[in-house]
Amino acid sequence: DILVIPQAMGLEVKMVKGKGPVLPQPLKDPEHMKRLKKLKDIDVKKDLGYVMQAITLTRHRLEGKVPIIGFSGAPWTLMAYMVQGEGAKSYYKAKTWLYKYPHKAHELMEMTAVVIIDYLVAQVEAGAQMLEVFDSWAGDLTQEAFAEFSLPYLKKIATKVKAKLRERKMEVVPMTIFARGADWALEELANSDYDVLSLNWTVNPIDARKQVGSKSLQGNLEPAVLFADGPRIRSEAAKMVKSFGTHGYIANLGHGMLPSMKPEALEVFVDEVHKCSESMAKGKKRKEAST
């Protein structure tokens, strides 16, 4: 999961049944940053080698049938967990740092960004063919706080990852950013080195398209639709695809699935996306042929 980064940085992360990820000893104040490893002592290939092994093994097993997507949490989202110690409705402990200890907040996110960059590059070396950065708690910030404490590091990650891949003469893979809840930042995010902007279910596809220019979009079916029956899932999926169009678009949910959702519902969703997009593409060709 995304919390492998705090683990690599020296923090313990436990998965507690019925609660999710928990950091027993979070960073309660800047003094606790002394417990983190020095950047020079962090080796993501060694500390998180099992992730790279899993990527390589999966890539071989899939035999090119589908692409492998690597991912990481974003600095602000990871900091939220590192300071809060667990998931929360409001990450007020982490947000306190932004206003009470702004310099230390920047120091922590800068350090986290450096580790993320190395981690994403290592994933590409291991076989990942696309990368996604998840800023799951971006929408918990004010626009001003996002612009100061999140956006610069998001941009830096995409720029530095691609630069390092070029330096190593590796394929510069496409990169996606998902800043959940920060739909007011679409224009700023489009002005970055990310290739795809992922949207949550609250964003209007037509409005988003106007803001991002030539960038590709991903999303954004309301996940709760998967609790509906097959016909309703197909109806909502088709409506979504038609809203986005088939060019520069990756169909997806607007956020993750819940444990109580049935895989069969997702199968219906994917099937309808294929059928609808293929139908739209054929219709476009017929129209072009008749003109």
PDB file of C-alpha atoms in Angstrom:
ATOM      1  CA  ASP A   1       0.000   0.000   0.000  1.00  0.00           C
ATOM      2  CA  ILE A   2       1.066   3.657  -0.021  1.00  0.00           C
ATOM      3  CA  LEU A   3       2.407   3.439   3.547  1.00  0.00           C
ATOM      4  CA  VAL A   4       5.470   1.478   2.490  1.00  0.00           C
ATOM      5  CA  ILE A   5       7.179   4.877   2.130  1.00  0.00           C
ATOM      6  CA  PRO A   6       6.919   5.711   5.866  1.00  0.00           C
ATOM      7  CA  GLN A   7       8.199   2.197   6.552  1.00  0.00           C
ATOM      8  CA  ALA A   8      11.243   2.801   4.371  1.00  0.00           C
ATOM      9  CA  MET A   9      11.786   6.073   6.240  1.00  0.00           C
ATOM     10  CA  GLY A  10      11.923   4.238   9.569  1.00  0.00           C
ATOM     11  CA  LEU A  11       8.360   4.258  10.925  1.00  0.00           C
ATOM     12  CA  GLU A  12       6.455   1.151  11.946  1.00  0.00           C
ATOM     13  CA  VAL A  13       3.161   0.504  10.153  1.00  0.00           C
ATOM     14  CA  LYS A  14       0.681  -2.126  11.272  1.00  0.00           C
ATOM     15  CA  MET A  15      -2.493  -3.363   9.590  1.00  0.00           C
ATOM     16  CA  VAL A  16      -5.126  -3.609  12.316  1.00  0.00           C
ATOM     17  CA  LYS A  17      -8.174  -5.727  11.546  1.00  0.00           C
ATOM     18  CA  GLY A  18     -11.292  -3.595  11.279  1.00  0.00           C
ATOM     19  CA  LYS A  19      -9.278  -0.382  11.477  1.00  0.00           C
ATOM     20  CA  GLY A  20      -6.772  -0.381   8.639  1.00  0.00           C
ATOM     21  CA  PRO A  21      -3.204   0.945   8.680  1.00  0.00           C
ATOM     22  CA  VAL A  22      -1.919   2.288  11.998  1.00  0.00           C
ATOM     23  CA  LEU A  23       1.397   3.900  12.901  1.00  0.00           C
ATOM     24  CA  PRO A  24       1.894   3.071  16.608  1.00  0.00           C
ATOM     25  CA  GLN A  25       4.480   5.829  17.042  1.00  0.00           C
ATOM     26  CA  PRO A  26       3.506   8.757  14.798  1.00  0.00           C
ATOM     27  CA  LEU A  27       5.414  12.003  14.450  1.00  0.00           C
ATOM     28  CA  LYS A  28       3.640  13.941  17.193  1.00  0.00           C
ATOM     29  CA  ASP A  29       5.827  17.027  16.776  1.00  0.00           C
ATOM     30  CA  PRO A  30       8.943  18.012  14.805  1.00  0.00           C
ATOM     31  CA  GLU A  31      11.221  16.587  17.508  1.00  0.00           C
ATOM     32  CA  HIS A  32      10.010  13.145  16.481  1.00  0.00           C
ATOM     33  CA  MET A  33      11.534  13.614  13.019  1.00  0.00           C
ATOM     34  CA  LYS A  34      14.807  12.553  14.634  1.00  0.00           C
ATOM     35  CA  ARG A  35      13.433   9.005  14.545  1.00  0.00           C
ATOM     36  CA  LEU A  36      13.402   9.040  10.746  1.00  0.00           C
ATOM     37  CA  LYS A  37      16.303   7.614   8.784  1.00  0.00           C
ATOM     38  CA  LYS A  38      18.707   9.998   7.085  1.00  0.00           C
ATOM     39  CA  LEU A  39      18.090  10.220   3.348  1.00  0.00           C
ATOM     40  CA  LYS A  40      21.530   8.754   2.657  1.00  0.00           C
ATOM     41  CA  ASP A  41      20.571   5.657   4.626  1.00  0.00           C
ATOM     42  CA  ILE A  42      17.349   4.982   2.724  1.00  0.00           C
ATOM     43  CA  ASP A  43      17.687   2.488  -0.116  1.00  0.00           C
ATOM     44  CA  VAL A  44      14.255   1.825  -1.621  1.00  0.00           C
ATOM     45  CA  LYS A  45      15.530  -1.061  -3.730  1.00  0.00           C
ATOM     46  CA  LYS A  46      16.712  -2.776  -0.567  1.00  0.00           C
ATOM     47  CA  ASP A  47      14.120  -1.591   1.941  1.00  0.00           C
ATOM     48  CA  LEU A  48      11.197  -2.135  -0.443  1.00  0.00           C
ATOM     49  CA  GLY A  49      12.743  -4.825  -2.602  1.00  0.00           C
ATOM     50  CA  TYR A  50       9.696  -7.054  -2.198  1.00  0.00           C
ATOM     51  CA  VAL A  51       7.620  -4.486  -4.114  1.00  0.00           C
ATOM     52  CA  MET A  52      10.039  -4.547  -7.039  1.00  0.00           C
ATOM     53  CA  GLN A  53      10.126  -8.337  -7.017  1.00  0.00           C
ATOM     54  CA  ALA A  54       6.335  -8.444  -7.102  1.00  0.00           C
ATOM     55  CA  ILE A  55       6.229  -6.017 -10.049  1.00  0.00           C
ATOM     56  CA  THR A  56       8.769  -8.032 -12.047  1.00  0.00           C
ATOM     57  CA  LEU A  57       7.055 -11.337 -11.292  1.00  0.00           C
ATOM     58  CA  THR A  58       3.636  -9.950 -12.223  1.00  0.00           C
ATOM     59  CA  ARG A  59       4.991  -8.419 -15.428  1.00  0.00           C
ATOM     60  CA  HIS A  60       6.355 -11.808 -16.508  1.00  0.00           C
ATOM     61  CA  ARG A  61       3.230 -13.700 -15.515  1.00  0.00           C
ATOM     62  CA  LEU A  62       0.944 -11.333 -17.448  1.00  0.00           C
ATOM     63  CA  GLU A  63       2.986 -11.785 -20.638  1.00  0.00           C
ATOM     64  CA  GLY A  64       1.991  -8.382 -21.981  1.00  0.00           C
ATOM     65  CA  LYS A  65      -1.766  -8.925 -21.681  1.00  0.00           C
ATOM     66  CA  VAL A  66      -2.275  -5.761 -19.608  1.00  0.00           C
ATOM     67  CA  PRO A  67       0.129  -3.033 -18.463  1.00  0.00           C
ATOM     68  CA  ILE A  68       1.571  -2.867 -14.953  1.00  0.00           C
ATOM     69  CA  ILE A  69       0.822   0.376 -13.106  1.00  0.00           C
ATOM     70  CA  GLY A  70       3.168   1.402 -10.299  1.00  0.00           C
ATOM     71  CA  PHE A  71       2.058   3.900  -7.686  1.00  0.00           C
ATOM     72  CA  SER A  72       2.861   5.896  -4.589  1.00  0.00           C
ATOM     73  CA  GLY A  73       1.143   8.123  -2.102  1.00  0.00           C
ATOM     74  CA  ALA A  74       1.879  11.856  -2.360  1.00  0.00           C
ATOM     75  CA  PRO A  75       3.913  13.763   0.257  1.00  0.00           C
ATOM     76  CA  TRP A  76       0.954  15.509   1.898  1.00  0.00           C
ATOM     77  CA  THR A  77      -1.155  12.347   2.100  1.00  0.00           C
ATOM     78  CA  LEU A  78       1.755  10.363   3.536  1.00  0.00           C
ATOM     79  CA  MET A  79       2.528  13.128   6.018  1.00  0.00           C
ATOM     80  CA  ALA A  80      -1.122  13.062   7.115  1.00  0.00           C
ATOM     81  CA  TYR A  81      -0.741   9.415   8.128  1.00  0.00           C
ATOM     82  CA  MET A  82       2.752   9.863   9.568  1.00  0.00           C
ATOM     83  CA  VAL A  83       1.575  12.614  11.922  1.00  0.00           C
ATOM     84  CA  GLN A  84      -1.999  11.472  12.597  1.00  0.00           C
ATOM     85  CA  GLY A  85      -1.003   7.837  13.093  1.00  0.00           C
ATOM     86  CA  GLU A  86      -4.095   6.437  11.379  1.00  0.00           C
ATOM     87  CA  GLY A  87      -6.925   7.278   9.017  1.00  0.00           C
ATOM     88  CA  ALA A  88      -9.164  10.116  10.199  1.00  0.00           C
ATOM     89  CA  LYS A  89     -12.133  12.204   9.109  1.00  0.00           C
ATOM     90  CA  SER A  90     -10.059  15.351   9.601  1.00  0.00           C
ATOM     91  CA  TYR A  91      -6.284  15.237   9.667  1.00  0.00           C
ATOM     92  CA  TYR A  92      -6.137  18.129  12.124  1.00  0.00           C
ATOM     93  CA  LYS A  93      -2.906  16.931  13.759  1.00  0.00           C
ATOM     94  CA  ALA A  94      -1.112  16.963  10.415  1.00  0.00           C
ATOM     95  CA  LYS A  95      -2.736  20.239   9.368  1.00  0.00           C
ATOM     96  CA  THR A  96      -1.530  21.789  12.626  1.00  0.00           C
ATOM     97  CA  TRP A  97       2.028  21.326  11.381  1.00  0.00           C
ATOM     98  CA  LEU A  98       1.268  23.431   8.296  1.00  0.00           C
ATOM     99  CA  TYR A  99       0.426  26.444  10.439  1.00  0.00           C
ATOM    100  CA  LYS A 100       2.421  25.865  13.633  1.00  0.00           C
ATOM    101  CA  TYR A 101       5.571  24.302  12.148  1.00  0.00           C
ATOM    102  CA  PRO A 102       5.489  25.267   8.439  1.00  0.00           C
ATOM    103  CA  HIS A 103       9.256  24.985   7.929  1.00  0.00           C
ATOM    104  CA  LYS A 104       9.332  21.510   9.448  1.00  0.00           C
ATOM    105  CA  ALA A 105       6.288  20.513   7.403  1.00  0.00           C
ATOM    106  CA  HIS A 106       8.153  21.503   4.246  1.00  0.00           C
ATOM    107  CA  GLU A 107      11.241  19.638   5.459  1.00  0.00           C
ATOM    108  CA  LEU A 108       9.234  16.460   6.031  1.00  0.00           C
ATOM    109  CA  MET A 109       7.464  16.656   2.679  1.00  0.00           C
ATOM    110  CA  GLU A 110      10.686  17.427   0.830  1.00  0.00           C
ATOM    111  CA  MET A 111      12.289  14.369   2.387  1.00  0.00           C
ATOM    112  CA  THR A 112       9.261  12.255   1.544  1.00  0.00           C
ATOM    113  CA  ALA A 113       9.246  13.525  -2.043  1.00  0.00           C
ATOM    114  CA  VAL A 114      12.873  12.465  -2.530  1.00  0.00           C
ATOM    115  CA  VAL A 115      12.078   8.937  -1.343  1.00  0.00           C
ATOM    116  CA  ILE A 116       8.968   8.798  -3.550  1.00  0.00           C
ATOM    117  CA  ILE A 117      10.977   9.800  -6.623  1.00  0.00           C
ATOM    118  CA  ASP A 118      13.493   7.010  -6.063  1.00  0.00           C
ATOM    119  CA  TYR A 119      10.676   4.566  -5.336  1.00  0.00           C
ATOM    120  CA  LEU A 120       8.797   5.336  -8.550  1.00  0.00           C
ATOM    121  CA  VAL A 121      11.938   5.123 -10.681  1.00  0.00           C
ATOM    122  CA  ALA A 122      12.743   1.757  -9.077  1.00  0.00           C
ATOM    123  CA  GLN A 123       9.250   0.539  -9.964  1.00  0.00           C
ATOM    124  CA  VAL A 124       9.823   1.397 -13.628  1.00  0.00           C
ATOM    125  CA  GLU A 125      13.170  -0.405 -13.523  1.00  0.00           C
ATOM    126  CA  ALA A 126      11.317  -3.414 -12.117  1.00  0.00           C
ATOM    127  CA  GLY A 127       8.781  -3.391 -14.959  1.00  0.00           C
ATOM    128  CA  ALA A 128       6.063  -0.823 -14.236  1.00  0.00           C
ATOM    129  CA  GLN A 129       4.750   0.680 -17.488  1.00  0.00           C
ATOM    130  CA  MET A 130       2.808   3.577 -16.005  1.00  0.00           C
ATOM    131  CA  LEU A 131       2.873   5.413 -12.681  1.00  0.00           C
ATOM    132  CA  GLU A 132       0.212   7.045 -10.525  1.00  0.00           C
ATOM    133  CA  VAL A 133       0.607   9.368  -7.549  1.00  0.00           C
ATOM    134  CA  PHE A 134      -2.265   9.439  -5.060  1.00  0.00           C
ATOM    135  CA  ASP A 135      -2.873  12.602  -3.051  1.00  0.00           C
ATOM    136  CA  SER A 136      -5.925  11.138  -1.373  1.00  0.00           C
ATOM    137  CA  TRP A 137      -6.306  13.917   1.208  1.00  0.00           C
ATOM    138  CA  ALA A 138      -5.621  16.893  -1.069  1.00  0.00           C
ATOM    139  CA  GLY A 139      -9.212  18.033  -0.681  1.00  0.00           C
ATOM    140  CA  ASP A 140      -8.754  18.390   3.093  1.00  0.00           C
ATOM    141  CA  LEU A 141      -6.534  21.416   2.464  1.00  0.00           C
ATOM    142  CA  THR A 142      -7.572  24.950   1.651  1.00  0.00           C
ATOM    143  CA  GLN A 143      -6.659  26.092  -1.839  1.00  0.00           C
ATOM    144  CA  GLU A 144      -3.883  28.237  -0.375  1.00  0.00           C
ATOM    145  CA  ALA A 145      -2.479  25.398   1.734  1.00  0.00           C
ATOM    146  CA  PHE A 146      -2.603  23.006  -1.222  1.00  0.00           C
ATOM    147  CA  ALA A 147      -0.743  25.530  -3.381  1.00  0.00           C
ATOM    148  CA  GLU A 148       1.982  25.894  -0.747  1.00  0.00           C
ATOM    149  CA  PHE A 149       2.333  22.465   0.796  1.00  0.00           C
ATOM    150  CA  SER A 150       1.202  19.936  -1.798  1.00  0.00           C
ATOM    151  CA  LEU A 151       1.318  21.223  -5.361  1.00  0.00           C
ATOM    152  CA  PRO A 152       5.066  22.050  -5.484  1.00  0.00           C
ATOM    153  CA  TYR A 153       5.986  18.529  -4.390  1.00  0.00           C
ATOM    154  CA  LEU A 154       3.515  16.892  -6.761  1.00  0.00           C
ATOM    155  CA  LYS A 155       5.053  18.813  -9.652  1.00  0.00           C
ATOM    156  CA  LYS A 156       8.578  18.041  -8.501  1.00  0.00           C
ATOM    157  CA  ILE A 157       7.882  14.307  -8.365  1.00  0.00           C
ATOM    158  CA  ALA A 158       6.701  14.111 -11.989  1.00  0.00           C
ATOM    159  CA  THR A 159       9.540  16.292 -13.275  1.00  0.00           C
ATOM    160  CA  LYS A 160      12.290  14.499 -11.350  1.00  0.00           C
ATOM    161  CA  VAL A 161      11.032  10.979 -12.079  1.00  0.00           C
ATOM    162  CA  LYS A 162      11.004  11.656 -15.815  1.00  0.00           C
ATOM    163  CA  ALA A 163      14.402  13.344 -15.663  1.00  0.00           C
ATOM    164  CA  LYS A 164      15.927  10.356 -13.870  1.00  0.00           C
ATOM    165  CA  LEU A 165      14.417   7.939 -16.369  1.00  0.00           C
ATOM    166  CA  ARG A 166      15.927   9.957 -19.227  1.00  0.00           C
ATOM    167  CA  GLU A 167      19.309  10.045 -17.483  1.00  0.00           C
ATOM    168  CA  ARG A 168      19.250   6.273 -17.223  1.00  0.00           C
ATOM    169  CA  LYS A 169      18.110   5.959 -20.842  1.00  0.00           C
ATOM    170  CA  MET A 170      14.920   4.230 -19.782  1.00  0.00           C
ATOM    171  CA  GLU A 171      11.437   4.609 -21.187  1.00  0.00           C
ATOM    172  CA  VAL A 172       9.750   7.731 -19.846  1.00  0.00           C
ATOM    173  CA  VAL A 173       6.459   6.149 -18.828  1.00  0.00           C
ATOM    174  CA  PRO A 174       3.171   8.082 -18.574  1.00  0.00           C
ATOM    175  CA  MET A 175       2.319   9.465 -15.144  1.00  0.00           C
ATOM    176  CA  THR A 176      -1.091  10.062 -13.550  1.00  0.00           C
ATOM    177  CA  ILE A 177      -1.954  12.350 -10.644  1.00  0.00           C
ATOM    178  CA  PHE A 178      -5.031  11.852  -8.474  1.00  0.00           C
ATOM    179  CA  ALA A 179      -5.524  14.812  -6.133  1.00  0.00           C
ATOM    180  CA  ARG A 180      -8.811  13.752  -4.616  1.00  0.00           C
ATOM    181  CA  GLY A 181     -11.147  16.638  -3.859  1.00  0.00           C
ATOM    182  CA  ALA A 182      -8.869  19.291  -5.336  1.00  0.00           C
ATOM    183  CA  ASP A 183     -10.852  19.801  -8.535  1.00  0.00           C
ATOM    184  CA  TRP A 184     -10.193  23.549  -8.227  1.00  0.00           C
ATOM    185  CA  ALA A 185      -6.523  22.759  -8.921  1.00  0.00           C
ATOM    186  CA  LEU A 186      -7.046  21.049 -12.284  1.00  0.00           C
ATOM    187  CA  GLU A 187      -5.516  23.884 -14.301  1.00  0.00           C
ATOM    188  CA  GLU A 188      -2.437  23.973 -12.071  1.00  0.00           C
ATOM    189  CA  LEU A 189      -2.059  20.199 -12.226  1.00  0.00           C
ATOM    190  CA  ALA A 190      -2.445  20.301 -15.999  1.00  0.00           C
ATOM    191  CA  ASN A 191       0.503  22.702 -16.021  1.00  0.00           C
ATOM    192  CA  SER A 192       2.854  19.956 -14.863  1.00  0.00           C
ATOM    193  CA  ASP A 193       4.688  16.930 -16.218  1.00  0.00           C
ATOM    194  CA  TYR A 194       1.836  14.547 -15.460  1.00  0.00           C
ATOM    195  CA  ASP A 195       0.221  13.062 -18.549  1.00  0.00           C
ATOM    196  CA  VAL A 196      -3.114  12.077 -17.002  1.00  0.00           C
ATOM    197  CA  LEU A 197      -5.315  13.788 -14.423  1.00  0.00           C
ATOM    198  CA  SER A 198      -7.553  11.427 -12.481  1.00  0.00           C
ATOM    199  CA  LEU A 199     -10.903  12.807 -11.296  1.00  0.00           C
ATOM    200  CA  ASN A 200     -13.149  11.841  -8.418  1.00  0.00           C
ATOM    201  CA  TRP A 201     -16.887  11.366  -8.926  1.00  0.00           C
ATOM    202  CA  THR A 202     -17.850  14.943  -8.015  1.00  0.00           C
ATOM    203  CA  VAL A 203     -16.132  16.506 -11.037  1.00  0.00           C
ATOM    204  CA  ASN A 204     -18.054  17.301 -14.206  1.00  0.00           C
ATOM    205  CA  PRO A 205     -16.155  15.737 -17.156  1.00  0.00           C
ATOM    206  CA  ILE A 206     -17.084  18.520 -19.593  1.00  0.00           C
ATOM    207  CA  ASP A 207     -15.894  21.236 -17.204  1.00  0.00           C
ATOM    208  CA  ALA A 208     -12.698  19.301 -16.495  1.00  0.00           C
ATOM    209  CA  ARG A 209     -11.946  18.903 -20.193  1.00  0.00           C
ATOM    210  CA  LYS A 210     -12.140  22.671 -20.659  1.00  0.00           C
ATOM    211  CA  GLN A 211      -9.556  23.195 -17.924  1.00  0.00           C
ATOM    212  CA  VAL A 212      -6.907  20.632 -18.795  1.00  0.00           C
ATOM    213  CA  GLY A 213      -6.325  21.250 -22.495  1.00  0.00           C
ATOM    214  CA  SER A 214      -4.606  18.340 -24.218  1.00  0.00           C
ATOM    215  CA  LYS A 215      -3.981  16.364 -21.034  1.00  0.00           C
ATOM    216  CA  SER A 216      -5.730  13.019 -20.721  1.00  0.00           C
ATOM    217  CA  LEU A 217      -8.386  12.415 -18.072  1.00  0.00           C
ATOM    218  CA  GLN A 218      -9.175   9.394 -15.924  1.00  0.00           C
ATOM    219  CA  GLY A 219     -12.306   8.553 -13.945  1.00  0.00           C
ATOM    220  CA  ASN A 220     -14.809   9.043 -12.592  1.00  0.00           C
ATOM    221  CA  LEU A 221     -17.781   6.751 -11.917  1.00  0.00           C
ATOM    222  CA  GLU A 222     -19.309   7.116  -8.454  1.00  0.00           C
ATOM    223  CA  PRO A 223     -18.116   3.869  -6.782  1.00  0.00           C
ATOM    224  CA  ALA A 224     -21.502   3.383  -5.092  1.00  0.00           C
ATOM    225  CA  VAL A 225     -22.966   2.645  -8.529  1.00  0.00           C
ATOM    226  CA  LEU A 226     -21.388  -0.803  -8.222  1.00  0.00           C
ATOM    227  CA  PHE A 227     -23.972  -1.636  -5.556  1.00  0.00           C
ATOM    228  CA  ALA A 228     -26.719  -1.296  -8.197  1.00  0.00           C
ATOM    229  CA  ASP A 229     -28.046  -4.010 -10.508  1.00  0.00           C
ATOM    230  CA  GLY A 230     -26.439  -4.776 -13.865  1.00  0.00           C
ATOM    231  CA  PRO A 231     -28.643  -2.581 -16.077  1.00  0.00           C
ATOM    232  CA  ARG A 232     -28.125   0.472 -13.865  1.00  0.00           C
ATOM    233  CA  ILE A 233     -24.356  -0.082 -13.793  1.00  0.00           C
ATOM    234  CA  ARG A 234     -24.340  -0.284 -17.590  1.00  0.00           C
ATOM    235  CA  SER A 235     -26.455   2.853 -17.897  1.00  0.00           C
ATOM    236  CA  GLU A 236     -24.199   4.896 -15.614  1.00  0.00           C
ATOM    237  CA  ALA A 237     -21.012   3.564 -17.221  1.00  0.00           C
ATOM    238  CA  ALA A 238     -22.235   4.421 -20.725  1.00  0.00           C
ATOM    239  CA  LYS A 239     -23.267   7.901 -19.625  1.00  0.00           C
ATOM    240  CA  MET A 240     -19.805   8.436 -18.151  1.00  0.00           C
ATOM    241  CA  VAL A 241     -17.969   7.319 -21.299  1.00  0.00           C
ATOM    242  CA  LYS A 242     -20.147   9.521 -23.503  1.00  0.00           C
ATOM    243  CA  SER A 243     -19.433  12.511 -21.254  1.00  0.00           C
ATOM    244  CA  PHE A 244     -15.667  12.054 -21.493  1.00  0.00           C
ATOM    245  CA  GLY A 245     -15.405  10.880 -25.100  1.00  0.00           C
ATOM    246  CA  THR A 246     -13.025   8.186 -26.263  1.00  0.00           C
ATOM    247  CA  HIS A 247      -9.972  10.359 -26.999  1.00  0.00           C
ATOM    248  CA  GLY A 248      -7.482  11.105 -24.224  1.00  0.00           C
ATOM    249  CA  TYR A 249      -9.504   9.205 -21.665  1.00  0.00           C
ATOM    250  CA  ILE A 250      -9.031   6.274 -19.270  1.00  0.00           C
ATOM    251  CA  ALA A 251     -12.267   4.888 -17.828  1.00  0.00           C
ATOM    252  CA  ASN A 252     -12.139   4.251 -14.113  1.00  0.00           C
ATOM    253  CA  LEU A 253     -14.007   4.660 -10.865  1.00  0.00           C
ATOM    254  CA  GLY A 254     -13.901   8.010  -9.092  1.00  0.00           C
ATOM    255  CA  HIS A 255     -12.204   6.341  -6.118  1.00  0.00           C
ATOM    256  CA  GLY A 256     -11.510   2.835  -4.836  1.00  0.00           C
ATOM    257  CA  MET A 257     -13.829  -0.119  -4.350  1.00  0.00           C
ATOM    258  CA  LEU A 258     -15.192  -1.082  -0.943  1.00  0.00           C
ATOM    259  CA  PRO A 259     -14.669  -4.596   0.471  1.00  0.00           C
ATOM    260  CA  SER A 260     -18.414  -5.223   0.295  1.00  0.00           C
ATOM    261  CA  MET A 261     -18.555  -4.621  -3.466  1.00  0.00           C
ATOM    262  CA  LYS A 262     -18.843  -7.683  -5.678  1.00  0.00           C
ATOM    263  CA  PRO A 263     -16.198  -8.337  -8.344  1.00  0.00           C
ATOM    264  CA  GLU A 264     -19.022  -9.279 -10.725  1.00  0.00           C
ATOM    265  CA  ALA A 265     -20.284  -5.692 -10.574  1.00  0.00           C
ATOM    266  CA  LEU A 266     -16.878  -4.440 -11.666  1.00  0.00           C
ATOM    267  CA  GLU A 267     -16.936  -6.962 -14.505  1.00  0.00           C
ATOM    268  CA  VAL A 268     -20.236  -5.482 -15.741  1.00  0.00           C
ATOM    269  CA  PHE A 269     -18.745  -1.985 -15.540  1.00  0.00           C
ATOM    270  CA  VAL A 270     -15.648  -2.915 -17.546  1.00  0.00           C
ATOM    271  CA  ASP A 271     -17.687  -4.790 -20.137  1.00  0.00           C
ATOM    272  CA  GLU A 272     -19.977  -1.812 -20.685  1.00  0.00           C
ATOM    273  CA  VAL A 273     -17.030   0.573 -20.989  1.00  0.00           C
ATOM    274  CA  HIS A 274     -15.621  -1.612 -23.768  1.00  0.00           C
ATOM    275  CA  LYS A 275     -18.948  -1.938 -25.563  1.00  0.00           C
ATOM    276  CA  CYS A 276     -19.791   1.753 -25.347  1.00  0.00           C
ATOM    277  CA  SER A 277     -16.352   2.999 -26.403  1.00  0.00           C
ATOM    278  CA  GLU A 278     -16.204   0.548 -29.320  1.00  0.00           C
ATOM    279  CA  SER A 279     -19.655   1.658 -30.462  1.00  0.00           C
ATOM    280  CA  MET A 280     -18.653   5.324 -30.245  1.00  0.00           C
ATOM    281  CA  ALA A 281     -15.452   4.679 -32.197  1.00  0.00           C
ATOM    282  CA  LYS A 282     -17.343   2.853 -34.967  1.00  0.00           C
ATOM    283  CA  GLY A 283     -19.890   5.639 -35.147  1.00  0.00           C
ATOM    284  CA  LYS A 284     -17.149   8.200 -35.513  1.00  0.00           C
ATOM    285  CA  LYS A 285     -15.543   6.243 -38.371  1.00  0.00           C
ATOM    286  CA  ARG A 286     -18.849   5.943 -40.200  1.00  0.00           C
ATOM    287  CA  LYS A 287     -19.426   9.676 -39.845  1.00  0.00           C
ATOM    288  CA  GLU A 288     -15.936  10.472 -41.156  1.00  0.00           C
ATOM    289  CA  ALA A 289     -16.415   8.084 -44.094  1.00  0.00           C
ATOM    290  CA  SER A 290     -19.655   9.787 -45.104  1.00  0.00           C
ATOM    291  CA  THR A 291     -18.149  13.289 -45.178  1.00  0.00           C
TER     292      THR A 291
END
